[in-house]
Short mmCIF file of C-alpha atoms in Angstrom, two decimals:
data_model
loop_
_atom_site.label_atom_id
_atom_site.label_comp_id
_atom_site.label_asym_id
_atom_site.label_seq_id
_atom_site.Cartn_x
_atom_site.Cartn_y
_atom_site.Cartn_z
CA MET A 12 -1.63 34.35 -19.52
CA THR A 13 -5.22 33.82 -19.51
CA ASP A 14 -7.07 33.07 -16.23
CA ARG A 15 -4.00 31.87 -14.44
CA THR A 16 -4.35 30.59 -10.87
CA ASN A 17 -1.55 31.46 -8.27
CA SER A 18 -2.00 27.81 -6.67
CA LEU A 19 -0.83 26.04 -9.74
CA SER A 20 2.88 25.02 -10.28
CA PRO A 21 4.19 23.25 -13.29
CA PRO A 22 5.54 19.65 -13.37
CA ASN A 23 9.08 18.52 -13.88
CA GLY A 24 10.30 21.55 -11.86
CA GLY A 25 9.75 23.62 -14.88
CA ARG A 26 9.02 27.30 -15.01
CA PHE A 27 6.07 29.13 -16.94
CA GLN A 28 7.50 31.69 -19.27
CA THR A 29 5.44 34.62 -20.32
CA ASN A 30 8.16 37.07 -21.69
CA LEU A 31 6.31 38.24 -24.64
CA SER A 32 6.61 41.67 -26.37
CA ALA A 33 3.61 43.96 -26.79
CA ARG A 34 3.48 43.01 -30.50
CA ASP A 35 3.58 39.37 -29.66
CA VAL A 36 0.76 39.69 -27.17
CA ASP A 37 -1.35 41.84 -29.84
CA ASN A 38 -0.58 39.15 -32.51
CA HIS A 39 -1.43 36.32 -30.04
CA ILE A 40 -4.79 37.90 -29.21
CA GLU A 41 -5.74 38.05 -32.87
CA LEU A 42 -4.61 34.56 -33.55
CA LYS A 43 -6.87 33.52 -30.60
CA ARG A 44 -9.80 35.21 -31.95
CA VAL A 45 -9.30 33.70 -35.44
CA ALA A 46 -8.81 30.27 -33.72
CA PHE A 47 -11.98 30.81 -31.64
CA LEU A 48 -14.06 31.57 -34.84
CA LEU A 49 -12.54 28.47 -36.50
CA LEU A 50 -13.48 26.32 -33.60
CA LEU A 51 -16.88 27.98 -33.37
CA ALA A 52 -17.56 27.00 -37.06
CA LEU A 53 -16.54 23.53 -36.31
CA TRP A 54 -18.88 23.23 -33.17
CA ASN A 55 -21.69 24.79 -35.05
CA ALA A 56 -21.39 22.20 -37.79
CA MET A 57 -21.41 19.46 -34.98
CA GLU A 58 -24.50 20.44 -33.37
CA VAL A 59 -27.19 17.71 -32.98
CA GLN A 60 -30.00 18.58 -35.25
CA GLY A 61 -32.76 16.92 -32.90
CA GLU A 62 -33.73 14.12 -35.32
CA ALA A 63 -32.99 10.49 -35.72
CA SER A 64 -29.54 9.77 -37.25
CA GLU A 65 -29.32 7.56 -40.40
CA ALA A 66 -25.81 6.65 -39.73
CA GLN A 67 -23.02 7.29 -37.22
CA CYS A 68 -21.61 10.13 -39.15
CA ASP A 69 -24.96 11.99 -39.00
CA TYR A 70 -24.73 11.91 -35.22
CA LYS A 71 -22.80 14.94 -34.27
CA LEU A 72 -21.20 15.49 -30.92
CA ALA A 73 -22.59 18.65 -29.13
CA LEU A 74 -19.76 20.51 -28.10
CA ASP A 75 -19.49 24.07 -26.57
CA PRO A 76 -16.70 26.70 -27.38
CA ARG A 77 -13.71 26.94 -24.98
CA PRO A 78 -13.81 29.98 -22.78
CA HIS A 79 -10.09 30.01 -22.16
CA SER A 80 -7.07 29.88 -24.54
CA VAL A 81 -3.33 29.91 -24.10
CA SER A 82 -0.52 29.74 -26.65
CA ILE A 83 2.35 27.25 -26.37
CA LEU A 84 4.56 30.42 -26.45
CA GLU A 85 3.53 31.24 -23.06
CA PHE A 86 5.37 28.08 -21.77
CA GLY A 87 8.68 28.82 -23.16
CA ALA A 88 8.30 26.68 -26.45
CA VAL A 89 10.50 27.50 -29.35
CA GLY A 90 9.39 26.72 -32.80
CA ASP A 91 12.73 26.44 -34.55
CA GLY A 92 12.57 22.46 -35.25
CA LYS A 93 15.66 21.84 -32.99
CA THR A 94 14.71 22.83 -29.38
CA LEU A 95 12.87 20.15 -27.54
CA ASN A 96 9.53 21.36 -26.21
CA THR A 97 8.34 18.30 -24.42
CA ILE A 98 8.23 20.16 -20.98
CA ALA A 99 6.46 23.15 -22.59
CA PHE A 100 3.65 20.88 -23.88
CA GLN A 101 3.49 19.17 -20.50
CA ASN A 102 3.42 22.41 -18.54
CA ALA A 103 0.85 23.90 -20.78
CA ILE A 104 -1.65 20.99 -20.43
CA PHE A 105 -0.88 20.78 -16.63
CA TYR A 106 -1.98 24.38 -16.31
CA LEU A 107 -5.11 23.89 -18.64
CA LYS A 108 -6.22 21.02 -16.62
CA SER A 109 -7.33 23.50 -13.92
CA PHE A 110 -10.06 24.64 -16.36
CA ALA A 111 -11.71 21.23 -16.96
CA ASP A 112 -14.70 22.31 -14.61
CA LYS A 113 -14.80 25.92 -16.10
CA GLY A 114 -15.73 24.90 -19.74
CA GLY A 115 -12.40 23.58 -20.71
CA ALA A 116 -9.61 25.33 -22.37
CA GLN A 117 -7.63 25.62 -25.73
CA LEU A 118 -3.88 25.06 -26.28
CA TYR A 119 -3.01 27.19 -29.33
CA VAL A 120 0.05 26.23 -31.53
CA PRO A 121 1.22 28.97 -33.74
CA PRO A 122 3.12 28.65 -36.98
CA GLY A 123 6.57 27.14 -36.48
CA LYS A 124 8.24 23.73 -36.08
CA TRP A 125 7.62 22.52 -32.54
CA LEU A 126 9.74 19.42 -31.82
CA THR A 127 8.58 17.24 -28.85
CA GLY A 128 8.65 13.94 -27.35
CA SER A 129 5.50 12.07 -26.07
CA PHE A 130 2.98 14.07 -23.98
CA ASN A 131 -0.46 13.50 -22.52
CA LEU A 132 -3.70 15.43 -23.06
CA THR A 133 -6.38 16.24 -20.40
CA SER A 134 -10.13 16.18 -20.58
CA HIS A 135 -12.21 19.14 -21.98
CA LEU A 136 -9.13 20.42 -24.06
CA THR A 137 -8.72 21.50 -27.49
CA LEU A 138 -5.27 21.23 -29.08
CA PHE A 139 -5.30 23.83 -32.01
CA LEU A 140 -2.64 23.76 -34.66
CA GLU A 141 -2.57 27.12 -36.80
CA LYS A 142 -1.84 27.00 -40.50
CA GLY A 143 2.02 26.53 -40.68
CA ALA A 144 2.25 25.01 -37.31
CA ILE A 145 4.17 21.72 -37.36
CA ILE A 146 4.44 19.38 -34.33
CA LEU A 147 7.55 17.27 -35.05
CA GLY A 148 8.06 13.92 -33.24
CA SER A 149 11.56 13.50 -31.73
CA GLN A 150 13.87 11.03 -33.53
CA ASP A 151 15.56 10.29 -30.18
CA PRO A 152 13.81 7.18 -28.69
CA SER A 153 14.67 8.39 -25.21
CA HIS A 154 12.04 11.23 -25.64
CA TRP A 155 9.26 8.62 -25.94
CA ASP A 156 8.14 6.87 -22.79
CA ILE A 157 7.90 3.17 -22.43
CA VAL A 158 4.48 1.76 -21.44
CA ASP A 159 2.73 -1.47 -20.73
CA PRO A 160 0.94 -3.25 -23.57
CA LEU A 161 -2.84 -2.79 -24.02
CA PRO A 162 -4.68 -5.40 -22.06
CA SER A 163 -6.49 -6.77 -25.20
CA TYR A 164 -3.23 -7.52 -26.73
CA GLY A 165 -1.08 -8.76 -24.03
CA ARG A 166 2.08 -7.67 -25.56
CA GLY A 167 3.42 -5.13 -28.03
CA ILE A 168 2.07 -5.57 -31.54
CA GLU A 169 5.38 -6.05 -33.09
CA LEU A 170 7.55 -7.35 -30.11
CA PRO A 171 6.79 -9.16 -26.93
CA GLY A 172 6.64 -6.98 -23.78
CA ARG A 173 6.27 -3.28 -23.45
CA ARG A 174 5.81 -0.55 -26.20
CA TYR A 175 6.60 2.96 -26.96
CA ARG A 176 4.16 5.41 -25.88
CA SER A 177 2.62 7.51 -28.59
CA LEU A 178 3.52 11.19 -29.48
CA ILE A 179 0.10 12.53 -28.29
CA ASN A 180 -1.81 10.44 -25.75
CA GLY A 181 -4.86 10.44 -23.77
CA TYR A 182 -6.28 8.09 -20.97
CA MET A 183 -9.68 8.07 -19.61
CA LEU A 184 -10.49 11.42 -21.02
CA GLN A 185 -13.63 13.15 -21.87
CA ASP A 186 -14.36 15.94 -24.47
CA VAL A 187 -11.01 16.21 -26.33
CA VAL A 188 -10.53 17.90 -29.71
CA ILE A 189 -7.38 17.84 -31.87
CA THR A 190 -7.92 20.26 -34.66
CA GLY A 191 -6.59 23.22 -36.47
CA ASP A 192 -6.37 25.24 -39.79
CA ASN A 193 -4.70 22.42 -41.46
CA GLY A 194 -1.70 22.41 -39.10
CA THR A 195 0.53 19.33 -39.25
CA ILE A 196 1.65 16.51 -36.88
CA ASP A 197 4.96 15.05 -38.41
CA GLY A 198 6.09 11.94 -36.66
CA GLN A 199 9.60 11.90 -38.52
CA GLY A 200 9.20 8.09 -38.77
CA SER A 201 12.04 7.41 -41.22
CA VAL A 202 14.34 6.39 -38.16
CA TRP A 203 11.61 4.17 -36.83
CA TRP A 204 11.13 2.52 -40.15
CA ASP A 205 14.88 1.77 -40.29
CA TRP A 206 14.99 0.33 -36.91
CA PHE A 207 11.99 -1.79 -37.48
CA SER A 208 13.34 -3.15 -40.88
CA SER A 209 16.85 -3.93 -39.26
CA LYS A 210 15.20 -5.53 -36.24
CA SER A 211 16.88 -3.22 -33.99
CA LEU A 212 14.14 -2.10 -31.75
CA ASN A 213 13.61 -3.30 -28.14
CA TYR A 214 9.93 -2.36 -28.08
CA SER A 215 7.00 -1.99 -30.46
CA ARG A 216 6.83 1.29 -32.35
CA PRO A 217 4.84 4.25 -31.19
CA HIS A 218 1.98 5.96 -32.96
CA LEU A 219 1.09 9.56 -33.62
CA VAL A 220 -2.06 9.96 -31.57
CA GLU A 221 -3.51 7.09 -29.19
CA LEU A 222 -6.61 7.79 -27.00
CA VAL A 223 -7.44 5.06 -24.52
CA SER A 224 -10.74 4.55 -22.62
CA SER A 225 -11.90 8.06 -23.69
CA GLU A 226 -15.13 9.48 -24.75
CA HIS A 227 -16.27 12.32 -27.15
CA ILE A 228 -13.31 12.73 -29.30
CA VAL A 229 -12.85 14.94 -32.31
CA VAL A 230 -9.71 14.84 -34.70
CA SER A 231 -10.15 17.18 -37.54
CA ASN A 232 -8.78 19.56 -40.19
CA LEU A 233 -5.04 18.40 -39.93
CA THR A 234 -2.34 16.77 -41.98
CA PHE A 235 -0.51 13.78 -40.43
CA LEU A 236 2.90 12.75 -41.76
CA ASN A 237 5.53 9.95 -41.42
CA SER A 238 3.88 8.29 -38.51
CA PRO A 239 6.32 5.62 -36.96
CA ALA A 240 3.48 3.09 -37.17
CA TYR A 241 -0.22 3.94 -36.69
CA ASN A 242 -1.43 7.67 -37.23
CA ILE A 243 -4.67 7.70 -35.23
CA HIS A 244 -5.64 4.84 -32.65
CA PRO A 245 -8.60 5.08 -30.61
CA VAL A 246 -8.92 2.10 -28.31
CA TYR A 247 -11.64 1.32 -25.81
CA CYS A 248 -13.12 4.75 -26.80
CA SER A 249 -16.69 5.80 -27.44
CA ASN A 250 -18.17 8.63 -29.77
CA VAL A 251 -15.13 9.40 -31.91
CA HIS A 252 -15.36 11.76 -34.90
CA ILE A 253 -12.51 11.80 -37.28
CA GLN A 254 -13.08 14.32 -40.13
CA ASN A 255 -11.29 16.26 -42.89
CA LEU A 256 -7.85 14.90 -42.47
CA SER A 257 -4.87 14.16 -44.77
CA LEU A 258 -2.66 11.13 -43.75
CA TYR A 259 0.51 10.30 -45.74
CA VAL A 260 3.65 8.22 -45.39
CA PRO A 261 5.98 6.93 -48.30
CA PRO A 262 4.85 3.79 -50.04
CA ASN A 263 7.76 1.77 -48.75
CA SER A 264 7.24 2.58 -45.02
CA PRO A 265 6.90 -0.73 -43.39
CA TYR A 266 3.39 -1.61 -41.70
CA THR A 267 2.25 1.91 -41.42
CA VAL A 268 -1.48 2.37 -40.88
CA GLY A 269 -3.78 5.29 -41.00
CA VAL A 270 -6.80 5.11 -38.70
CA VAL A 271 -7.19 2.19 -36.47
CA PRO A 272 -10.62 1.94 -34.45
CA ASP A 273 -9.80 -0.66 -31.79
CA SER A 274 -12.38 -2.06 -29.42
CA SER A 275 -14.30 1.21 -29.99
CA ASP A 276 -17.92 2.29 -30.59
CA ASN A 277 -19.85 5.07 -32.20
CA VAL A 278 -16.94 5.88 -34.67
CA CYS A 279 -17.26 8.17 -37.75
CA ILE A 280 -14.48 8.52 -40.17
CA GLU A 281 -15.46 10.97 -43.11
CA ASP A 282 -13.87 13.16 -45.79
CA CYS A 283 -10.44 11.95 -45.34
CA SER A 284 -7.56 11.30 -47.79
CA ILE A 285 -5.24 8.47 -46.53
CA ALA A 286 -2.16 6.88 -48.33
CA MET A 287 -0.25 4.38 -46.24
CA GLY A 288 2.47 1.78 -46.51
CA HIS A 289 0.15 -0.89 -45.18
CA ASP A 290 -3.46 -0.33 -44.35
CA ALA A 291 -5.29 3.07 -44.88
CA ILE A 292 -8.16 2.27 -42.29
CA ALA A 293 -7.99 -0.98 -40.16
CA LEU A 294 -10.74 -1.96 -37.58
CA LYS A 295 -9.54 -4.17 -34.76
CA SER A 296 -10.79 -5.52 -31.43
CA GLY A 297 -7.98 -7.45 -29.56
CA TRP A 298 -5.62 -10.43 -30.11
CA ASP A 299 -6.58 -14.04 -29.39
CA GLU A 300 -6.97 -15.03 -25.66
CA TYR A 301 -6.36 -11.29 -24.55
CA GLY A 302 -8.92 -9.90 -26.85
CA ILE A 303 -11.44 -12.64 -25.87
CA ALA A 304 -10.98 -11.91 -22.24
CA CYS A 305 -11.27 -8.30 -22.56
CA GLY A 306 -14.43 -8.83 -24.57
CA ARG A 307 -14.83 -5.33 -26.06
CA GLN A 308 -16.09 -5.37 -29.61
CA THR A 309 -15.76 -2.54 -32.30
CA THR A 310 -19.25 -1.49 -33.37
CA ASP A 311 -21.45 1.17 -34.66
CA VAL A 312 -18.71 2.49 -37.21
CA HIS A 313 -19.49 4.59 -40.10
CA ILE A 314 -16.78 5.40 -42.89
CA ARG A 315 -17.75 7.59 -45.84
CA ARG A 316 -16.39 9.91 -48.46
CA VAL A 317 -12.80 8.86 -48.12
CA HIS A 318 -9.96 8.38 -50.57
CA LEU A 319 -7.67 5.50 -49.60
CA GLN A 320 -4.55 3.98 -50.86
CA SER A 321 -2.47 1.26 -49.49
CA SER A 322 0.87 0.17 -50.94
CA SER A 323 1.39 -3.35 -49.38
CA GLY A 324 -1.95 -3.87 -47.42
CA SER A 325 -5.60 -3.19 -47.79
CA SER A 326 -7.52 0.23 -48.27
CA ILE A 327 -10.01 -1.07 -45.79
CA ALA A 328 -9.06 -3.82 -43.34
CA PHE A 329 -10.99 -5.73 -40.86
CA GLY A 330 -8.78 -7.48 -38.28
CA SER A 331 -6.81 -9.55 -38.29
CA GLU A 332 -6.80 -8.82 -34.55
CA MET A 333 -10.65 -9.02 -34.00
CA SER A 334 -11.11 -11.23 -31.00
CA GLY A 335 -13.56 -8.91 -29.36
CA GLY A 336 -15.80 -8.90 -32.38
CA ILE A 337 -16.56 -6.36 -35.15
CA SER A 338 -20.17 -5.42 -36.02
CA ASN A 339 -22.50 -2.98 -37.30
CA VAL A 340 -20.17 -1.29 -39.67
CA GLN A 341 -21.37 0.93 -42.78
CA VAL A 342 -18.95 2.07 -45.48
CA ASP A 343 -20.23 4.08 -48.27
CA LYS A 344 -19.13 6.49 -51.01
CA VAL A 345 -15.50 5.51 -50.84
CA HIS A 346 -12.70 5.78 -53.57
CA LEU A 347 -9.99 3.04 -53.22
CA TYR A 348 -6.99 3.17 -55.54
CA ASN A 349 -3.56 2.06 -56.24
CA SER A 350 -3.56 -0.75 -53.48
CA LEU A 351 -2.76 -4.31 -53.17
CA VAL A 352 -6.14 -5.14 -51.73
CA GLY A 353 -9.38 -2.95 -51.74
CA ILE A 354 -11.43 -4.45 -48.97
CA GLU A 355 -10.11 -7.30 -46.79
CA PHE A 356 -11.39 -9.36 -43.85
CA ARG A 357 -8.72 -11.26 -41.96
CA THR A 358 -8.95 -13.74 -39.24
CA THR A 359 -7.56 -17.19 -38.23
CA LYS A 360 -8.13 -20.07 -35.84
CA GLY A 361 -7.51 -19.04 -32.27
CA ARG A 362 -9.02 -15.47 -32.66
CA GLY A 363 -12.46 -16.20 -31.77
CA GLY A 364 -14.67 -13.01 -32.19
CA TYR A 365 -16.66 -12.35 -35.30
CA PHE A 366 -17.44 -10.20 -38.36
CA LYS A 367 -21.03 -9.60 -38.81
CA ASP A 368 -23.58 -6.97 -39.92
CA ILE A 369 -21.33 -5.09 -42.29
CA ILE A 370 -22.34 -3.35 -45.34
CA ILE A 371 -20.03 -1.74 -47.78
CA SER A 372 -21.67 0.26 -50.71
CA ASP A 373 -21.12 2.80 -53.53
CA VAL A 374 -17.47 1.91 -54.00
CA GLU A 375 -15.03 3.11 -56.72
CA LEU A 376 -12.07 0.79 -57.20
CA ASP A 377 -9.12 1.95 -59.38
CA ASN A 378 -5.94 -0.01 -59.98
CA ILE A 379 -6.29 -2.65 -57.38
CA VAL A 380 -4.68 -6.12 -57.30
CA THR A 381 -7.46 -8.01 -55.55
CA ALA A 382 -10.76 -6.15 -55.07
CA PHE A 383 -12.02 -8.26 -52.20
CA VAL A 384 -10.55 -10.69 -49.69
CA ALA A 385 -11.90 -12.76 -46.87
CA CYS A 386 -9.07 -14.80 -45.23
CA GLY A 387 -9.39 -17.53 -42.63
CA ASP A 388 -5.66 -18.07 -42.13
CA CYS A 389 -4.31 -14.65 -41.86
CA GLY A 390 -2.16 -13.18 -38.96
CA SER A 391 0.04 -14.43 -36.24
CA HIS A 392 -0.54 -15.19 -32.69
CA PRO A 393 0.69 -13.26 -29.72
CA ASP A 394 2.20 -16.37 -27.81
CA GLU A 395 1.60 -20.16 -27.64
CA ASP A 396 -1.28 -19.80 -25.06
CA PHE A 397 -4.04 -19.22 -27.71
CA ASP A 398 -6.92 -21.66 -28.02
CA PRO A 399 -6.86 -23.15 -31.55
CA ASN A 400 -10.59 -24.17 -30.93
CA ALA A 401 -11.48 -20.44 -30.62
CA LEU A 402 -13.17 -20.20 -34.16
CA PRO A 403 -14.12 -16.88 -35.54
CA VAL A 404 -17.52 -16.39 -37.16
CA VAL A 405 -17.90 -14.34 -40.30
CA ASP A 406 -21.45 -13.70 -41.36
CA GLN A 407 -23.65 -11.18 -42.92
CA ILE A 408 -21.26 -9.20 -45.07
CA THR A 409 -22.77 -7.19 -47.74
CA LEU A 410 -20.85 -5.68 -50.77
CA LYS A 411 -23.06 -3.61 -53.28
CA ASN A 412 -22.94 -0.87 -55.87
CA VAL A 413 -19.15 -1.23 -56.75
CA ILE A 414 -17.43 -0.26 -59.93
CA GLY A 415 -13.79 -1.30 -60.38
CA THR A 416 -11.17 -0.46 -63.12
CA ASN A 417 -7.95 -2.11 -63.65
CA ILE A 418 -8.58 -5.06 -61.27
CA SER A 419 -6.34 -8.16 -61.49
CA ILE A 420 -8.50 -10.54 -59.24
CA ALA A 421 -12.05 -9.81 -58.23
CA GLY A 422 -12.20 -11.87 -55.10
CA ASN A 423 -10.32 -14.41 -52.95
CA PHE A 424 -12.57 -15.92 -50.24
CA ARG A 425 -10.89 -18.48 -48.17
CA GLY A 426 -13.06 -19.64 -45.18
CA ILE A 427 -12.27 -21.91 -42.29
CA GLN A 428 -13.43 -25.48 -42.72
CA GLU A 429 -14.68 -25.82 -39.05
CA SER A 430 -16.26 -22.43 -39.27
CA PRO A 431 -17.23 -21.46 -43.01
CA PHE A 432 -17.90 -17.86 -43.94
CA THR A 433 -21.60 -17.51 -44.52
CA ASN A 434 -24.04 -14.90 -45.84
CA ILE A 435 -21.48 -13.12 -48.04
CA CYS A 436 -23.85 -10.97 -50.13
CA LEU A 437 -22.76 -9.40 -53.55
CA SER A 438 -25.10 -7.06 -55.51
CA HIS A 439 -24.49 -4.77 -58.47
CA ILE A 440 -20.79 -5.14 -58.70
CA THR A 441 -18.89 -4.61 -62.04
CA LEU A 442 -15.23 -5.11 -62.25
CA ALA A 443 -13.03 -4.49 -65.29
CA ILE A 444 -10.41 -7.20 -65.15
CA ASN A 445 -7.12 -6.11 -66.82
CA SER A 446 -5.88 -8.22 -69.73
CA ALA A 447 -2.68 -9.32 -67.96
CA SER A 448 -4.83 -11.41 -65.63
CA SER A 449 -6.77 -13.20 -68.36
CA SER A 450 -5.32 -16.61 -67.46
CA THR A 451 -6.00 -16.13 -63.66
CA PRO A 452 -9.38 -17.05 -62.13
CA SER A 453 -11.43 -13.94 -61.38
CA TRP A 454 -12.86 -15.46 -58.16
CA VAL A 455 -11.20 -17.98 -55.76
CA CYS A 456 -13.55 -19.40 -53.08
CA SER A 457 -13.37 -22.03 -50.36
CA TYR A 458 -15.52 -22.84 -47.25
CA VAL A 459 -17.79 -19.82 -48.04
CA SER A 460 -21.46 -19.34 -48.97
CA GLY A 461 -23.61 -16.51 -49.92
CA PHE A 462 -25.72 -14.82 -52.64
CA SER A 463 -25.18 -12.62 -55.60
CA ASP A 464 -27.12 -10.53 -57.98
CA SER A 465 -25.81 -8.57 -60.90
CA VAL A 466 -22.03 -9.36 -60.48
CA SER A 467 -19.55 -9.24 -63.25
CA PRO A 468 -17.45 -11.09 -63.68
CA GLU A 469 -19.54 -13.96 -62.35
CA PRO A 470 -18.51 -15.05 -58.86
CA CYS A 471 -17.78 -18.66 -57.80
CA PRO A 472 -20.56 -21.17 -57.66
CA ASP A 473 -20.95 -20.81 -53.79
CA LEU A 474 -21.80 -17.33 -54.09
CA GLU A 475 -24.06 -17.49 -57.22
CA SER A 476 -27.53 -18.04 -55.54
CA SER A 477 -29.93 -15.33 -56.10
CA TYR A 478 -31.41 -13.29 -53.42
CA SER A 479 -34.79 -13.88 -54.81
CA ASN A 480 -34.39 -17.71 -54.52
CA SER A 481 -33.83 -17.59 -50.90
CA SER A 482 -36.63 -15.80 -49.15
CA SER A 483 -35.34 -17.13 -45.73
CA SER A 484 -31.76 -16.08 -46.38
CA ALA A 485 -29.92 -14.35 -43.68
CA CYS A 486 -28.45 -11.84 -46.30
CA PHE A 487 -28.63 -8.53 -44.32
CA SER A 488 -27.59 -5.01 -44.92
CA LEU A 489 -27.21 -2.40 -42.15
CA PHE A 490 -30.03 -0.08 -42.14
CA LYS A 491 -28.83 1.92 -39.37
CA PRO A 492 -26.27 1.46 -36.80
CA TYR A 493 -26.85 0.73 -33.02
CA GLY A 494 -27.60 -2.93 -33.94
CA ARG A 495 -30.48 -2.12 -36.25
CA THR A 496 -30.57 -4.17 -39.54
CA ALA A 497 -32.81 -4.73 -42.48
CA ALA A 498 -32.96 -7.70 -44.85
CA PHE A 499 -32.63 -7.42 -48.62
#
């Protein structure tokens, strides 16, 4: 074992196991060398270039290589897909915690099927999954801890009360990397989907990765499969980079979601392929009175070069839990396909919060039922204590440079009478409506106002004002994140 300290003892009464053959040791040393080179390439690609960033994904975290590395094999793990390795993961991370002030450390997961229940990460840690390594989530719910609800939600998302802890967790961490050579994290979620559909769960379902109140997070170069609910959930986090991932669940998996930035800032999601039962990417910031009290928005988010598919939800969703507010979001160069909705903004009375300063550009839509939705009566409430007079604000939303094929409905914008959606800006949008929808209106609008230029089919009258005819319009696009905007 590398750099072991004698004063350290494992939790849970466990025992560090290091009975490796000489061949195992040689192989492990070579694999660590390969892993180090792969991580070095990743870190080199993420160096700050010393110049102003055009968008959040151009701002790269400056990370240093880890000077220490151990294999999960050194803690008695067995990669046969049957042996439960929760204690091995817990022991390994407990041991590596001692290197937090020594440059951090790496936990190496070699090829194999590593069955485990939920476990927690530590700061200044890299979890590296080699090609052929599969972390399997246990299908026994007793292997998943029960934890309190998030403060900004006040209860579990699906059921009142507590919730299952996610498979891989972090709380108040700094500098955490979850990466690999296209290793896999498989939640084996089919049993959870069945329990959810049959209403036999006592607590809300777990996610695959959840990081809470943490900073400087990287998740990259991995495949995520069969999550019980969300795949990646950064909540109350800052400086999160999600890159080069493949996320997949079967189309009929109920309310499964890909990446969910939640009351988080400075988030980049790029170069990912995501296919979900519900939403592919969903931005959130708390639920009704709990989210309002928490008061933490989701802001400075950049999404680019992603391929997204959603069977029963939206390729990109905003809300409906958005009571802390969502602002300064840039989405560009995205491909949305085979989805119920392409891009959707969801809110309702009682939410409070806001959507503002959001620009979505260079979008390719293919085989989408409804291209764009803005809904003022979407979503439920956590309890009866919400304030119906807490009205959300939807303002300064720009959609531009969009091409769509095989679209059934161009847009459905349903605002709130007491708080209409304003400054919805449409520019250079061409949607090919399929022949089966010839008798259905292409656009449906109520309590919404905005501007349009070069949009086909023509939008509803409330959105037909030209940019040039309103020199004082508040039709904005994001120029750069961090609160900087520029008018058309």
